[in-house]
Short mmCIF file of C-alpha atoms and ligand atoms in Angstrom, two decimals:
data_model
loop_
_atom_site.label_atom_id
_atom_site.label_comp_id
_atom_site.label_asym_id
_atom_site.label_seq_id
_atom_site.Cartn_x
_atom_site.Cartn_y
_atom_site.Cartn_z
CA UNK Q 68 -0.48 88.68 -90.01
CA UNK Q 69 -0.48 86.98 -93.38
CA UNK Q 70 3.24 86.55 -93.03
CA UNK Q 71 2.81 84.79 -89.74
CA UNK Q 72 0.38 82.24 -91.18
CA UNK Q 73 2.52 81.74 -94.23
CA UNK Q 74 5.60 81.08 -92.15
CA UNK Q 75 3.67 78.75 -89.89
CA UNK Q 76 2.27 76.90 -92.90
CA UNK Q 77 5.69 76.48 -94.49
CA UNK Q 78 7.14 75.36 -91.18
CA UNK Q 79 4.42 72.78 -90.68
CA UNK Q 80 4.73 71.45 -94.21
CA UNK Q 81 8.46 71.18 -93.86
CA UNK Q 82 7.99 69.33 -90.61
CA UNK Q 83 5.45 66.96 -92.16
CA UNK Q 84 7.42 66.14 -95.26
CA UNK Q 85 10.84 66.25 -93.77
CA UNK Q 86 10.22 64.22 -90.67
CA UNK Q 87 7.31 62.04 -91.79
CA UNK Q 88 8.46 61.12 -95.23
CA UNK Q 89 10.14 57.76 -95.04
CA UNK Q 90 13.88 57.61 -95.69
CA UNK Q 91 14.94 56.71 -99.23
CA UNK Q 92 14.11 53.16 -100.24
CA UNK Q 93 12.62 52.49 -96.81
CA UNK Q 94 10.00 49.73 -96.50
CA UNK Q 95 6.59 51.23 -97.40
CA UNK Q 96 3.70 51.69 -95.01
CA UNK Q 97 0.57 53.65 -94.24
CA UNK Q 98 0.50 57.44 -94.34
CA UNK Q 99 1.49 58.82 -90.96
CA UNK Q 100 0.49 61.96 -89.10
CA UNK Q 101 3.10 64.33 -87.67
CA UNK Q 102 4.09 63.63 -84.07
CA UNK Q 103 1.54 60.89 -83.41
CA UNK Q 104 2.50 58.79 -86.44
CA UNK Q 105 0.22 55.80 -87.02
CA UNK Q 106 -1.03 55.44 -83.46
CA UNK Q 107 -4.61 56.20 -84.48
CA UNK Q 108 -4.60 53.49 -87.17
CA UNK Q 109 -3.68 50.75 -84.71
CA UNK Q 110 -5.98 49.27 -82.08
CA UNK Q 111 -4.36 50.37 -78.85
CA UNK Q 112 -5.59 47.28 -76.99
CA UNK Q 113 -4.04 44.78 -79.37
CA UNK Q 114 -2.10 45.80 -82.49
CA UNK Q 115 -1.65 42.29 -83.91
CA UNK Q 116 -4.77 42.20 -86.14
CA UNK Q 117 -3.95 45.65 -87.58
CA UNK Q 118 -0.37 44.61 -88.23
CA UNK Q 119 -1.78 41.70 -90.19
CA UNK Q 120 -4.12 43.92 -92.22
CA UNK Q 121 -1.30 46.30 -93.12
CA UNK Q 122 0.79 43.34 -94.22
CA UNK Q 123 -1.87 42.42 -96.78
CA UNK Q 124 -1.41 45.84 -98.33
CA UNK Q 125 2.32 46.45 -97.97
CA UNK Q 126 3.87 42.98 -97.87
CA UNK Q 127 5.85 41.05 -95.26
CA UNK Q 128 8.33 43.86 -94.72
CA UNK Q 129 6.82 47.27 -94.11
CA UNK Q 130 7.02 50.21 -91.77
CA UNK Q 131 4.84 52.21 -89.42
CA UNK Q 132 5.43 55.35 -87.40
CA UNK Q 133 5.23 54.83 -83.66
CA UNK Q 134 5.10 58.50 -82.81
CA UNK Q 135 8.08 60.17 -84.45
CA UNK Q 136 10.02 56.94 -85.04
CA UNK Q 137 9.78 54.85 -88.19
CA UNK Q 138 9.70 51.20 -87.16
CA UNK Q 139 10.09 48.23 -89.50
CA UNK Q 140 7.75 45.25 -89.13
CA UNK Q 141 8.83 41.83 -90.39
CA UNK Q 142 6.16 39.13 -90.73
CA UNK Q 143 5.79 35.51 -91.71
CA UNK Q 144 8.13 32.56 -91.30
CA UNK Q 145 10.30 33.19 -94.35
CA UNK Q 146 11.01 36.87 -93.79
CA UNK Q 147 11.45 36.57 -90.00
CA UNK Q 148 13.88 33.67 -90.37
CA UNK Q 149 15.78 35.51 -93.06
CA UNK Q 150 16.05 38.55 -90.77
CA UNK Q 151 17.05 36.69 -87.58
CA UNK Q 152 19.35 34.11 -89.15
CA UNK Q 153 20.37 35.53 -92.54
CA UNK Q 154 20.94 39.05 -91.20
CA UNK Q 155 21.90 37.99 -87.67
CA UNK Q 156 24.98 40.21 -87.43
CA UNK Q 157 23.21 43.35 -88.63
CA UNK Q 158 20.26 42.98 -86.28
CA UNK Q 159 21.92 42.38 -82.92
CA UNK Q 160 21.21 45.78 -81.43
CA UNK Q 161 18.30 46.80 -79.25
CA UNK Q 162 16.70 50.13 -80.17
CA UNK Q 163 17.23 53.10 -77.91
CA UNK Q 164 13.90 52.92 -76.10
CA UNK Q 165 13.50 55.36 -73.22
CA UNK Q 166 11.51 52.69 -71.33
CA UNK Q 167 14.27 50.11 -71.66
CA UNK Q 168 16.71 52.74 -70.52
CA UNK Q 169 14.56 53.54 -67.51
CA UNK Q 170 14.52 49.87 -66.50
CA UNK Q 171 18.21 49.06 -66.65
CA UNK Q 172 20.15 52.15 -67.86
CA UNK Q 173 21.80 50.10 -70.62
CA UNK Q 174 23.93 48.37 -67.94
CA UNK Q 175 22.32 44.92 -68.12
CA UNK Q 176 22.23 42.83 -71.26
CA UNK Q 177 18.68 41.79 -72.15
CA UNK Q 178 17.61 45.32 -72.95
CA UNK Q 179 21.09 46.70 -73.59
CA UNK Q 180 22.57 47.95 -76.82
CA UNK Q 181 24.96 45.71 -78.72
CA UNK Q 182 28.62 45.81 -77.67
CA UNK Q 183 31.34 44.21 -75.60
CA UNK Q 184 29.39 44.76 -72.40
CA UNK Q 185 26.32 42.95 -73.80
CA UNK Q 186 28.44 40.11 -75.16
CA UNK Q 187 30.31 39.43 -71.93
CA UNK Q 188 27.33 39.79 -69.65
CA UNK Q 189 25.21 37.54 -71.84
CA UNK Q 190 27.92 34.90 -71.89
CA UNK Q 191 28.33 35.16 -68.13
CA UNK Q 192 24.55 35.06 -67.60
CA UNK Q 193 24.13 31.92 -69.67
CA UNK Q 194 27.06 30.20 -67.97
CA UNK Q 195 25.62 31.02 -64.55
CA UNK Q 196 22.12 29.84 -65.40
CA UNK Q 197 23.62 26.49 -66.36
CA UNK Q 198 25.91 26.50 -63.37
CA UNK Q 199 22.97 27.10 -61.08
CA UNK Q 200 20.87 24.30 -62.46
CA UNK Q 201 19.40 25.06 -65.88
CA UNK Q 202 19.13 21.70 -67.65
CA UNK Q 203 20.37 19.77 -64.61
CA UNK Q 204 18.87 17.20 -62.26
CA UNK Q 205 19.18 19.62 -59.33
CA UNK Q 206 16.74 21.96 -61.08
CA UNK Q 207 14.22 19.13 -61.46
CA UNK Q 208 13.93 18.74 -57.71
CA UNK Q 209 13.83 22.51 -57.21
CA UNK Q 210 10.84 22.82 -59.53
CA UNK Q 211 9.15 19.72 -58.13
CA UNK Q 212 9.51 21.15 -54.65
CA UNK Q 213 7.98 24.45 -55.74
CA UNK Q 214 5.14 22.64 -57.44
CA UNK Q 215 4.28 21.06 -54.07
CA UNK Q 216 3.82 24.56 -52.67
CA UNK Q 217 1.67 25.41 -55.67
CA UNK Q 218 -0.48 22.32 -55.17
CA UNK Q 219 -0.81 23.16 -51.50
CA UNK Q 220 -2.00 26.66 -52.37
CA UNK Q 221 -4.60 25.17 -54.75
CA UNK Q 222 -5.65 22.85 -51.95
CA UNK Q 223 -6.08 25.83 -49.62
CA UNK Q 224 -8.74 27.19 -51.96
CA UNK Q 225 -11.03 24.55 -50.50
CA UNK Q 226 -12.54 23.30 -53.74
CA UNK Q 227 -13.87 26.75 -54.71
CA UNK Q 228 -13.54 28.13 -58.20
CA UNK Q 229 -10.69 30.64 -58.15
CA UNK Q 230 -8.43 32.81 -60.28
CA UNK Q 231 -5.10 30.98 -60.54
CA UNK Q 232 -3.15 33.94 -62.02
CA UNK Q 233 -1.34 35.16 -58.95
CA UNK Q 234 -0.62 31.70 -57.54
CA UNK Q 235 0.92 30.59 -60.83
CA UNK Q 236 2.99 33.77 -60.96
CA UNK Q 237 4.26 33.27 -57.43
CA UNK Q 238 5.31 29.68 -58.11
CA UNK Q 239 7.06 30.44 -61.39
CA UNK Q 240 8.77 33.58 -60.10
CA UNK Q 241 10.15 31.60 -57.19
CA UNK Q 242 12.25 29.49 -59.58
CA UNK Q 243 14.15 32.48 -60.94
CA UNK Q 244 14.30 33.88 -57.37
CA UNK Q 245 16.02 30.71 -56.18
CA UNK Q 246 18.59 31.07 -58.93
CA UNK Q 247 19.19 34.78 -58.45
CA UNK Q 248 18.73 35.18 -54.69
CA UNK Q 249 19.23 31.65 -53.41
CA UNK Q 250 15.82 31.40 -51.80
CA UNK Q 251 12.10 31.31 -52.47
CA UNK Q 252 9.37 33.52 -51.06
CA UNK Q 253 6.29 32.46 -49.20
CA UNK Q 254 3.06 33.08 -51.17
CA UNK Q 255 1.88 35.10 -48.18
CA UNK Q 256 4.88 37.43 -48.38
CA UNK Q 257 3.17 40.72 -49.17
CA UNK Q 258 6.19 42.46 -50.71
CA UNK Q 259 6.97 39.57 -53.01
CA UNK Q 260 3.41 39.04 -54.24
CA UNK Q 261 3.00 42.76 -54.78
CA UNK Q 262 6.14 42.90 -56.95
CA UNK Q 263 5.10 39.83 -58.94
CA UNK Q 264 1.65 41.26 -59.48
CA UNK Q 265 3.00 44.64 -60.63
CA UNK Q 266 5.42 42.97 -63.03
CA UNK Q 267 2.51 41.14 -64.65
CA UNK Q 268 0.60 44.37 -65.07
CA UNK Q 269 3.41 46.55 -66.31
CA UNK Q 270 4.28 44.01 -69.00
CA UNK Q 271 0.94 44.90 -70.53
CA UNK Q 272 2.09 48.50 -70.97
CA UNK Q 273 5.65 47.91 -72.15
CA UNK Q 274 5.85 47.16 -75.85
CA UNK Q 275 2.17 48.03 -76.07
CA UNK Q 276 0.28 51.27 -76.61
CA UNK Q 277 1.24 53.37 -73.59
CA UNK Q 278 4.82 52.23 -73.54
CA UNK Q 279 5.21 53.03 -77.22
CA UNK Q 280 3.47 56.37 -76.82
CA UNK Q 281 6.04 57.18 -74.18
CA UNK Q 282 8.90 55.97 -76.40
CA UNK Q 283 7.59 57.68 -79.52
CA UNK Q 284 6.05 60.99 -78.49
CA UNK Q 285 8.59 62.85 -76.36
CA UNK Q 286 6.31 65.81 -75.60
CA UNK Q 287 3.79 63.75 -73.64
CA UNK Q 288 6.30 62.15 -71.29
CA UNK Q 289 5.53 64.48 -68.45
CA UNK Q 290 1.78 64.07 -68.56
CA UNK Q 291 -0.01 61.92 -65.98
CA UNK Q 292 -0.94 59.15 -68.43
CA UNK Q 293 -0.96 55.37 -67.81
CA UNK Q 294 2.74 55.07 -68.64
CA UNK Q 295 3.34 56.47 -65.17
CA UNK Q 296 2.45 53.03 -63.87
CA UNK Q 297 5.55 51.65 -65.57
CA UNK Q 298 7.76 54.01 -63.61
CA UNK Q 299 5.99 53.31 -60.37
CA UNK Q 300 6.65 49.60 -60.92
CA UNK Q 301 10.27 50.17 -61.87
CA UNK Q 302 10.87 52.02 -58.65
CA UNK Q 303 9.14 49.29 -56.62
CA UNK Q 304 11.32 46.63 -58.25
CA UNK Q 305 14.40 48.78 -57.66
CA UNK Q 306 13.66 49.01 -53.93
CA UNK Q 307 13.06 45.27 -53.75
CA UNK Q 308 16.32 44.44 -55.54
CA UNK Q 309 18.36 46.97 -53.57
CA UNK Q 310 17.31 45.38 -50.32
CA UNK Q 311 18.13 41.86 -51.50
CA UNK Q 312 21.53 42.93 -52.81
CA UNK Q 313 22.36 44.67 -49.53
CA UNK Q 314 21.37 41.54 -47.59
CA UNK Q 315 23.65 39.50 -49.82
CA UNK Q 316 26.57 41.82 -49.22
CA UNK Q 317 26.12 41.51 -45.48
CA UNK Q 318 25.97 37.72 -45.41
CA UNK Q 319 28.37 36.80 -48.18
CA UNK Q 320 31.36 34.49 -47.59
CA UNK Q 321 34.14 35.09 -50.11
CA UNK Q 322 34.79 31.99 -52.19
CA UNK Q 323 31.45 30.41 -51.33
CA UNK Q 324 28.96 31.85 -53.79
CA UNK Q 325 25.40 30.81 -52.98
CA UNK Q 326 23.54 32.15 -55.98
CA UNK Q 327 23.68 34.42 -59.02
CA UNK Q 328 24.19 37.59 -57.01
CA UNK Q 329 27.19 36.12 -55.16
CA UNK Q 330 28.68 34.79 -58.39
CA UNK Q 331 28.32 38.16 -60.05
CA UNK Q 332 29.91 39.87 -57.07
CA UNK Q 333 32.90 37.53 -57.32
CA UNK Q 334 33.10 38.27 -61.04
CA UNK Q 335 33.20 42.01 -60.31
CA UNK Q 336 36.15 41.48 -57.96
CA UNK Q 337 37.94 39.17 -60.35
CA UNK Q 338 37.64 41.60 -63.23
CA UNK Q 339 38.69 44.53 -61.07
CA UNK Q 340 41.93 42.72 -60.33
CA UNK Q 341 42.47 42.06 -64.01
CA UNK Q 342 41.74 45.67 -65.00
CA UNK Q 343 39.02 44.39 -67.28
CA UNK Q 344 36.95 47.16 -68.86
CA UNK Q 345 33.79 45.17 -69.59
CA UNK Q 346 31.61 47.04 -67.09
CA UNK Q 347 31.02 44.44 -64.42
CA UNK Q 348 30.26 46.71 -61.48
CA UNK Q 349 27.74 47.18 -58.67
CA UNK Q 350 25.36 49.16 -60.84
CA UNK Q 351 25.39 46.52 -63.55
CA UNK Q 352 24.75 43.78 -60.97
CA UNK Q 353 21.59 45.63 -60.09
CA UNK Q 354 20.50 45.92 -63.74
CA UNK Q 355 21.42 42.38 -64.78
CA UNK Q 356 19.52 40.86 -61.87
CA UNK Q 357 16.47 43.06 -62.47
CA UNK Q 358 16.38 42.10 -66.14
CA UNK Q 359 16.71 38.39 -65.40
CA UNK Q 360 13.96 38.61 -62.82
CA UNK Q 361 11.69 40.30 -65.38
CA UNK Q 362 12.62 38.00 -68.28
CA UNK Q 363 12.34 34.86 -66.18
CA UNK Q 364 9.06 35.31 -64.36
CA UNK Q 365 6.27 36.84 -66.40
CA UNK Q 366 6.90 34.92 -69.65
CA UNK Q 367 6.82 31.50 -68.05
CA UNK Q 368 3.95 32.30 -65.69
CA UNK Q 369 1.83 33.43 -68.63
CA UNK Q 370 2.65 30.22 -70.48
CA UNK Q 371 1.45 28.12 -67.56
CA UNK Q 372 -1.71 30.17 -67.37
CA UNK Q 373 -2.37 29.57 -71.08
CA UNK Q 374 -1.75 25.87 -70.52
CA UNK Q 375 -4.51 25.64 -67.90
CA UNK Q 376 -6.90 27.67 -70.02
CA UNK Q 377 -6.33 25.43 -73.05
CA UNK Q 378 -6.78 22.29 -70.96
CA UNK Q 379 -10.14 23.55 -69.70
CA UNK Q 380 -11.15 24.46 -73.24
CA UNK Q 381 -10.20 21.04 -74.61
CA UNK Q 382 -11.01 18.39 -71.96
CA UNK Q 383 -10.20 15.55 -74.40
CA UNK Q 384 -6.66 16.81 -74.82
CA UNK Q 385 -6.36 17.14 -71.06
CA UNK Q 386 -7.58 13.56 -70.58
CA UNK Q 387 -5.02 12.22 -73.05
CA UNK Q 388 -2.21 14.06 -71.27
CA UNK Q 389 -3.35 12.64 -67.96
CA UNK Q 390 -3.38 9.09 -69.32
CA UNK Q 391 0.11 9.51 -70.70
CA UNK Q 392 1.41 10.99 -67.45
CA UNK Q 393 -0.07 8.10 -65.48
CA UNK Q 394 1.32 5.53 -67.87
CA UNK Q 395 4.78 7.06 -67.77
CA UNK Q 396 4.76 7.31 -63.99
CA UNK Q 397 3.84 3.63 -63.88
CA UNK Q 398 3.27 3.75 -60.15
CA UNK Q 399 6.33 5.84 -59.32
CA UNK Q 400 6.10 9.13 -57.43
CA UNK Q 401 7.62 11.72 -59.77
CA UNK Q 402 8.44 12.18 -63.43
CA UNK Q 403 11.97 12.93 -64.53
CA UNK Q 404 12.79 15.49 -67.21
CA UNK Q 405 14.17 12.63 -69.32
CA UNK Q 406 10.69 11.08 -69.34
CA UNK Q 407 9.42 13.70 -71.77
CA UNK Q 408 10.94 11.67 -74.60
CA UNK Q 409 8.53 8.87 -73.72
CA UNK Q 410 5.61 11.30 -73.64
CA UNK Q 411 5.20 12.55 -77.21
CA UNK Q 412 1.61 13.65 -76.74
CA UNK Q 413 2.21 15.72 -73.61
CA UNK Q 414 5.35 17.19 -75.13
CA UNK Q 415 3.37 18.16 -78.24
CA UNK Q 416 0.73 19.78 -76.03
CA UNK Q 417 3.39 21.80 -74.21
CA UNK Q 418 4.91 22.98 -77.49
CA UNK Q 419 1.46 23.80 -78.79
CA UNK Q 420 0.91 25.97 -75.70
CA UNK Q 421 4.16 27.80 -76.50
CA UNK Q 422 3.08 28.17 -80.14
CA UNK Q 423 -0.56 29.13 -79.84
CA UNK Q 424 -0.37 31.12 -76.61
CA UNK Q 425 2.77 32.85 -77.83
CA UNK Q 426 3.73 34.99 -74.85
CA UNK Q 427 6.25 37.25 -76.59
CA UNK Q 428 4.23 37.99 -79.75
CA UNK Q 429 6.53 40.67 -81.14
CA UNK Q 430 9.67 39.28 -79.49
CA UNK Q 431 11.84 41.96 -77.90
CA UNK Q 432 12.53 44.85 -80.31
CA UNK Q 433 15.76 44.66 -82.27
CA UNK Q 434 17.78 47.48 -83.81
CA UNK Q 435 19.95 47.65 -86.93
CA UNK Q 436 23.68 47.95 -86.27
CA UNK Q 437 24.41 49.25 -89.76
CA UNK Q 438 22.51 49.98 -92.96
CA UNK Q 439 20.77 46.76 -93.80
CA UNK Q 440 19.67 45.72 -97.29
CA UNK Q 441 16.58 43.58 -96.84
CA UNK Q 442 14.00 42.44 -99.37
CA UNK Q 443 15.20 45.15 -101.73
CA UNK Q 444 14.80 47.90 -99.12
CA UNK Q 445 17.41 49.89 -97.25
CA UNK Q 446 16.89 49.97 -93.50
CA UNK Q 447 19.23 52.60 -92.04
CA UNK Q 448 21.45 51.98 -89.05
CA UNK Q 449 19.65 52.61 -85.76
CA UNK Q 450 16.16 51.61 -86.93
CA UNK Q 451 13.87 49.71 -84.59
CA UNK Q 452 12.74 46.39 -86.04
CA UNK Q 453 9.82 44.33 -84.73
CA UNK Q 454 9.86 40.61 -85.53
CA UNK Q 455 6.28 39.41 -85.54
CA UNK Q 456 6.66 35.94 -83.99
CA UNK Q 457 2.90 35.68 -83.69
CA UNK Q 458 2.63 35.75 -87.48
CA UNK Q 459 5.30 33.04 -87.74
CA UNK Q 460 3.30 30.82 -85.40
CA UNK Q 461 0.18 31.30 -87.52
CA UNK Q 462 1.84 31.08 -90.91
CA UNK Q 463 -0.44 29.01 -93.13
CA UNK Q 464 2.46 27.74 -95.23
CA UNK Q 465 4.09 26.17 -92.16
CA UNK Q 466 1.48 24.68 -89.84
CA UNK Q 467 -1.08 21.93 -90.23
CA UNK Q 468 -3.54 23.81 -88.00
CA UNK Q 469 -2.28 27.40 -87.86
CA UNK Q 470 -5.40 28.97 -86.35
CA UNK Q 471 -6.47 26.45 -83.73
CA UNK Q 472 -5.00 24.86 -80.64
CA UNK Q 473 -4.07 21.41 -81.85
CA UNK Q 474 -1.17 19.26 -80.56
CA UNK Q 475 -1.01 17.57 -83.98
CA UNK Q 476 0.95 20.58 -85.11
CA UNK Q 477 3.81 18.80 -83.32
CA UNK Q 478 2.93 15.16 -84.04
CA UNK Q 479 3.55 13.23 -87.24
CA UNK Q 480 1.34 10.52 -88.72
CA UNK Q 481 2.82 7.97 -86.28
CA UNK Q 482 2.02 10.21 -83.32
CA UNK Q 483 5.70 10.90 -82.80
CA UNK Q 484 6.88 14.31 -81.64
CA UNK Q 485 8.34 16.57 -84.34
CA UNK Q 486 9.28 20.23 -84.00
CA UNK Q 487 8.61 22.25 -87.15
CA UNK Q 488 11.23 24.79 -88.15
CA UNK Q 489 8.69 27.58 -87.74
CA UNK Q 490 8.60 27.17 -83.95
CA UNK Q 491 10.13 30.45 -82.73
CA UNK Q 492 8.63 31.25 -79.34
CA UNK Q 493 12.13 32.05 -78.04
CA UNK Q 494 13.22 33.92 -81.17
CA UNK Q 495 16.44 32.93 -83.00
CA UNK Q 496 19.95 34.09 -83.81
CA UNK Q 497 22.70 35.29 -81.48
CA UNK Q 498 20.26 37.16 -79.28
CA UNK Q 499 17.91 34.22 -78.80
CA UNK Q 500 16.38 33.79 -75.33
CA UNK Q 501 18.90 32.31 -72.89
CA UNK Q 502 16.22 30.86 -70.61
CA UNK Q 503 14.58 28.49 -73.09
CA UNK Q 504 15.67 25.29 -71.35
CA UNK Q 505 14.71 26.65 -67.96
CA UNK Q 506 11.28 27.66 -69.24
CA UNK Q 507 10.80 24.19 -70.73
CA UNK Q 508 11.74 22.48 -67.48
CA UNK Q 509 9.43 24.70 -65.50
CA UNK Q 510 6.44 24.18 -67.76
CA UNK Q 511 7.04 20.43 -67.94
CA UNK Q 512 7.11 19.93 -64.16
CA UNK Q 513 4.47 22.46 -63.14
CA UNK Q 514 2.11 21.32 -65.88
CA UNK Q 515 2.44 17.58 -65.28
CA UNK Q 516 2.25 17.98 -61.47
CA UNK Q 517 -0.96 19.96 -61.75
CA UNK Q 518 -2.53 17.56 -64.25
CA UNK Q 519 -1.52 14.57 -62.19
CA UNK Q 520 -3.41 15.84 -59.15
CA UNK Q 521 -6.37 17.67 -60.61
CA UNK Q 522 -8.81 17.65 -63.41
CA UNK Q 523 -9.38 21.22 -64.57
CA UNK Q 524 -12.75 22.30 -65.85
CA UNK Q 525 -14.39 25.52 -66.97
CA UNK Q 526 -16.59 26.44 -64.01
CA UNK Q 527 -19.22 28.64 -65.64
CA UNK Q 528 -22.13 27.01 -67.38
CA UNK Q 529 -23.20 30.02 -69.44
CA UNK Q 530 -19.88 31.18 -70.86
CA UNK Q 531 -17.07 29.65 -72.85
CA UNK Q 532 -13.35 30.14 -72.24
CA UNK Q 533 -12.10 33.37 -73.80
CA UNK Q 534 -8.88 32.76 -75.71
CA UNK Q 535 -8.32 36.43 -76.62
CA UNK Q 536 -4.87 37.49 -75.47
CA UNK Q 537 -4.28 40.54 -73.33
CA UNK Q 538 -1.46 42.12 -75.34
CA UNK Q 539 1.87 43.43 -74.06
CA UNK Q 540 5.59 42.77 -74.46
CA UNK Q 541 4.41 39.51 -72.90
CA UNK Q 542 0.81 38.48 -73.36
CA UNK Q 543 -1.45 36.40 -71.12
CA UNK Q 544 -5.09 35.39 -71.09
CA UNK Q 545 -7.50 37.80 -69.45
CA UNK Q 546 -8.15 36.78 -65.82
CA UNK Q 547 -10.32 33.68 -65.54
CA UNK Q 548 -11.46 31.25 -62.88
CA UNK Q 549 -10.71 27.56 -62.81
CA UNK Q 550 -12.68 24.66 -61.44
CA UNK Q 551 -10.65 21.76 -60.04
CA UNK Q 552 -11.49 18.17 -59.19
CA UNK Q 553 -9.14 15.75 -57.44
CA UNK Q 554 -7.82 12.84 -59.46
CA UNK Q 555 -7.93 9.40 -57.89
CA UNK Q 556 -4.24 8.62 -57.86
C1 LIG T 782 7.97 31.10 -71.84
C2 LIG T 782 9.10 31.50 -71.57
C3 LIG T 782 9.94 32.46 -72.36
C4 LIG T 782 9.76 32.98 -73.61
C5 LIG T 782 8.61 32.71 -74.58
C6 LIG T 782 10.88 33.83 -73.88
C7 LIG T 782 11.05 34.55 -75.05
C8 LIG T 782 12.10 35.41 -75.30
C9 LIG T 782 12.24 36.19 -76.50
C10 LIG T 782 11.30 36.16 -77.69
C11 LIG T 782 13.36 36.94 -76.37
C12 LIG T 782 13.93 37.96 -77.38
C13 LIG T 782 15.11 37.41 -78.10
C14 LIG T 782 15.55 38.26 -79.26
O1 LIG T 782 15.76 39.47 -79.12
O2 LIG T 782 15.69 37.72 -80.35
C15 LIG T 782 13.94 36.62 -75.09
C16 LIG T 782 15.10 37.19 -74.58
C17 LIG T 782 15.64 36.86 -73.35
N1 LIG T 782 15.14 35.94 -72.44
FE1 LIG T 782 13.48 34.81 -72.65
N2 LIG T 782 11.72 33.83 -72.80
C18 LIG T 782 11.18 33.00 -71.85
C19 LIG T 782 11.70 32.70 -70.62
C20 LIG T 782 12.90 33.15 -70.15
C21 LIG T 782 13.48 32.75 -68.90
C22 LIG T 782 12.90 31.72 -67.92
C23 LIG T 782 14.64 33.43 -68.78
C24 LIG T 782 15.57 33.29 -67.62
C25 LIG T 782 16.39 33.56 -67.12
C26 LIG T 782 14.79 34.28 -69.96
C27 LIG T 782 15.84 35.14 -70.22
C28 LIG T 782 15.97 35.92 -71.36
C29 LIG T 782 17.05 36.87 -71.56
C30 LIG T 782 18.17 37.17 -70.60
C31 LIG T 782 16.84 37.47 -72.82
C32 LIG T 782 17.69 38.55 -73.50
C33 LIG T 782 18.75 37.96 -74.39
C34 LIG T 782 19.62 39.02 -75.06
O3 LIG T 782 19.15 40.15 -75.28
O4 LIG T 782 20.78 38.73 -75.36
N3 LIG T 782 13.71 34.08 -70.76
N4 LIG T 782 13.15 35.68 -74.44
C1 LIG T 783 5.94 -0.68 -64.89
O1 LIG T 783 6.39 -1.16 -63.65
C2 LIG T 783 6.41 -2.56 -63.56
C3 LIG T 783 6.71 -2.96 -62.11
O2 LIG T 783 7.74 -2.17 -61.57
C4 LIG T 783 7.42 -3.11 -64.55
O3 LIG T 783 7.46 -4.53 -64.49
C5 LIG T 783 7.03 -2.68 -65.95
O4 LIG T 783 8.00 -3.07 -66.90
C6 LIG T 783 6.86 -1.16 -66.00
N1 LIG T 783 6.32 -0.77 -67.28
C7 LIG T 783 6.87 0.16 -68.05
C8 LIG T 783 6.15 0.46 -69.32
O5 LIG T 783 7.89 0.74 -67.76
#
C-alpha cells in the first residue's frame, strides 16, 4: 500500500514540475496548478483587469497557463508594437486551438495556421473585398441603402424605448452578406436573425473562459458545459452556409460572378486547370466564407452598439456631431465618404469609439513560427501569444485621456483630426485585419445616418449607462435600451 502512495506521489510531482514548470528562460508568471493552470486566478467573466494586475507584478511580457498550455501575454504600446512590427515574421502563425479548428478546419485563412494556403487565400480575400466594393463609391450606396432599412426598423418601434442590439446586428451583417452572397436578408427572416443572434452570443465564449477551458483542458471536452453552445452555433452556421453555397451552384453563370462565392468558385476552377496546389477547393470555400461572415459581422455591429451607448452617455458630444453632420450636408441629402475629411470632430468621435469600446480586446491569438527572443526571454516555437490591444488603447504614456471616452484623444489643439500611433483596434503587421476600410465605411454611414435622423437619449431616469464590456473574442456592451427622438431636418 505504501508503495502505491509513494508511486502516485512521485508521479504527481513529476507531472507538476515537468509539465507546469515553465520552459527555460520563458516569460515569468503566476504559479499554476496542474491541469487547470491559472484559470482560478482569473475572473472568468472578464480577464482584462486580472491581466493588468499580473502585469504590475511580472512586467509587460509574462505568461499564464490556460489549462495545460503556457500562453504569453504582451501588454502596453511599446511591447505590443515591438511584437507585431519588430517580430512580424516570427509571429505570423495562429495557435492550434481546437475551437478554431472546429470552426474552419484550418482551411480558411483568418483562423488558419501560417503557410502558403493562408498567404494565397488572404491575398485573394483582400483583392475580392476591394473588387466587391471595399473603399469604393458603390459600397457607399450599398451601406446608405441598408441604413434606410435600419432607420425604417427603428421607426417601426413606434417611439418606444427598445433594445437596438439585434437590429444593429442585422443591418451590419447584411453588408458582409451582400459581398459574400450577393444579397441582403429581411430583418424578419427568422433563419438569418437566428444565425446573427447566435454569432453574437458565441463570440462571448470564444477567446473567453469557456472557450479557453475547452482549448486548454482536454479532459473536460466531453462534458455538457457551456462550450457546447459554441458547437451548436457552428453547426447552425454550417447548415446556413451549405444552403447558400448550394443555391449559388445552381444559379451560377460561368464568367459572370455575382459575389464572393462565385468569384471563389471561378478561382477554384482556374487553379485546378493550372494544377495549383494552394488548396482552393470546395471545402475551403465553405471555411473562407464562414470566417469572413464571422469576422465581418460581430465586430462592426458591436462597434455601432458602443457608438450609440457613448452618444447617450455624452449628449454634448452627440450634439456636436449632429451640428457637424448638418453643416457638412449643407442641405444635401446624403454624406459622401470623402466628406469625413471635412468632419474632424465626428471622425474623432468614431475613432474614439474604436479606441475606447475596443471590440477585439486581445486581438486574435497569434502563434510563434520559430523560437523567438523577446525582451530577453525565449518563447519557443508553437507558443500561443495574446496581444493585449486593450492595454495599448489605455496606455497612459500614449493617450491624453486614456481612461475616459473623449474625442480629444484624436484632436489636436486646433481641433484637427490626428491619429496617434497607439491606435491599434485592427492590430498591425502582416496579419492585420483586412476589413478595416470596410468597417470604417460602415460605421461612418450607419452612425451619421442614425444621428442625422434621431437624437438618442438614455431612457431610464434612475440608472446611468453601464459602460462595462461583456468580454469575448469580440466584446460588446451589455444589452441596453435606447430612447429616440426625431430630429427636425
Ligand atoms: C470593428 C471592426 C473590426 C475590428 C475591430 C477588427 C479587428 C481585427 C483584429 C484585431 C484582427 C486580428 C489581426 C491579427 O491577428 O493581428 C482581425 C483579423 C481579421 N479581420 Fe477584422 N476587424 C473588424 C472588422 C472586420 C471586417 C468588416 C472584416 C471583413 C471582411 C474583417 C476581416 C478580418 C479577417 C479576414 C481577419 C484575419 C486576417 C488574417 O488572419 O490574416 N474584419 N480583425
Ligand atoms: C452650402 O450651399 C450653398 C448653396 O448651395 C453654397 O452657396 C455654399 O457655398 C455651401 N456652403 C458650404 C460650406 O459648402
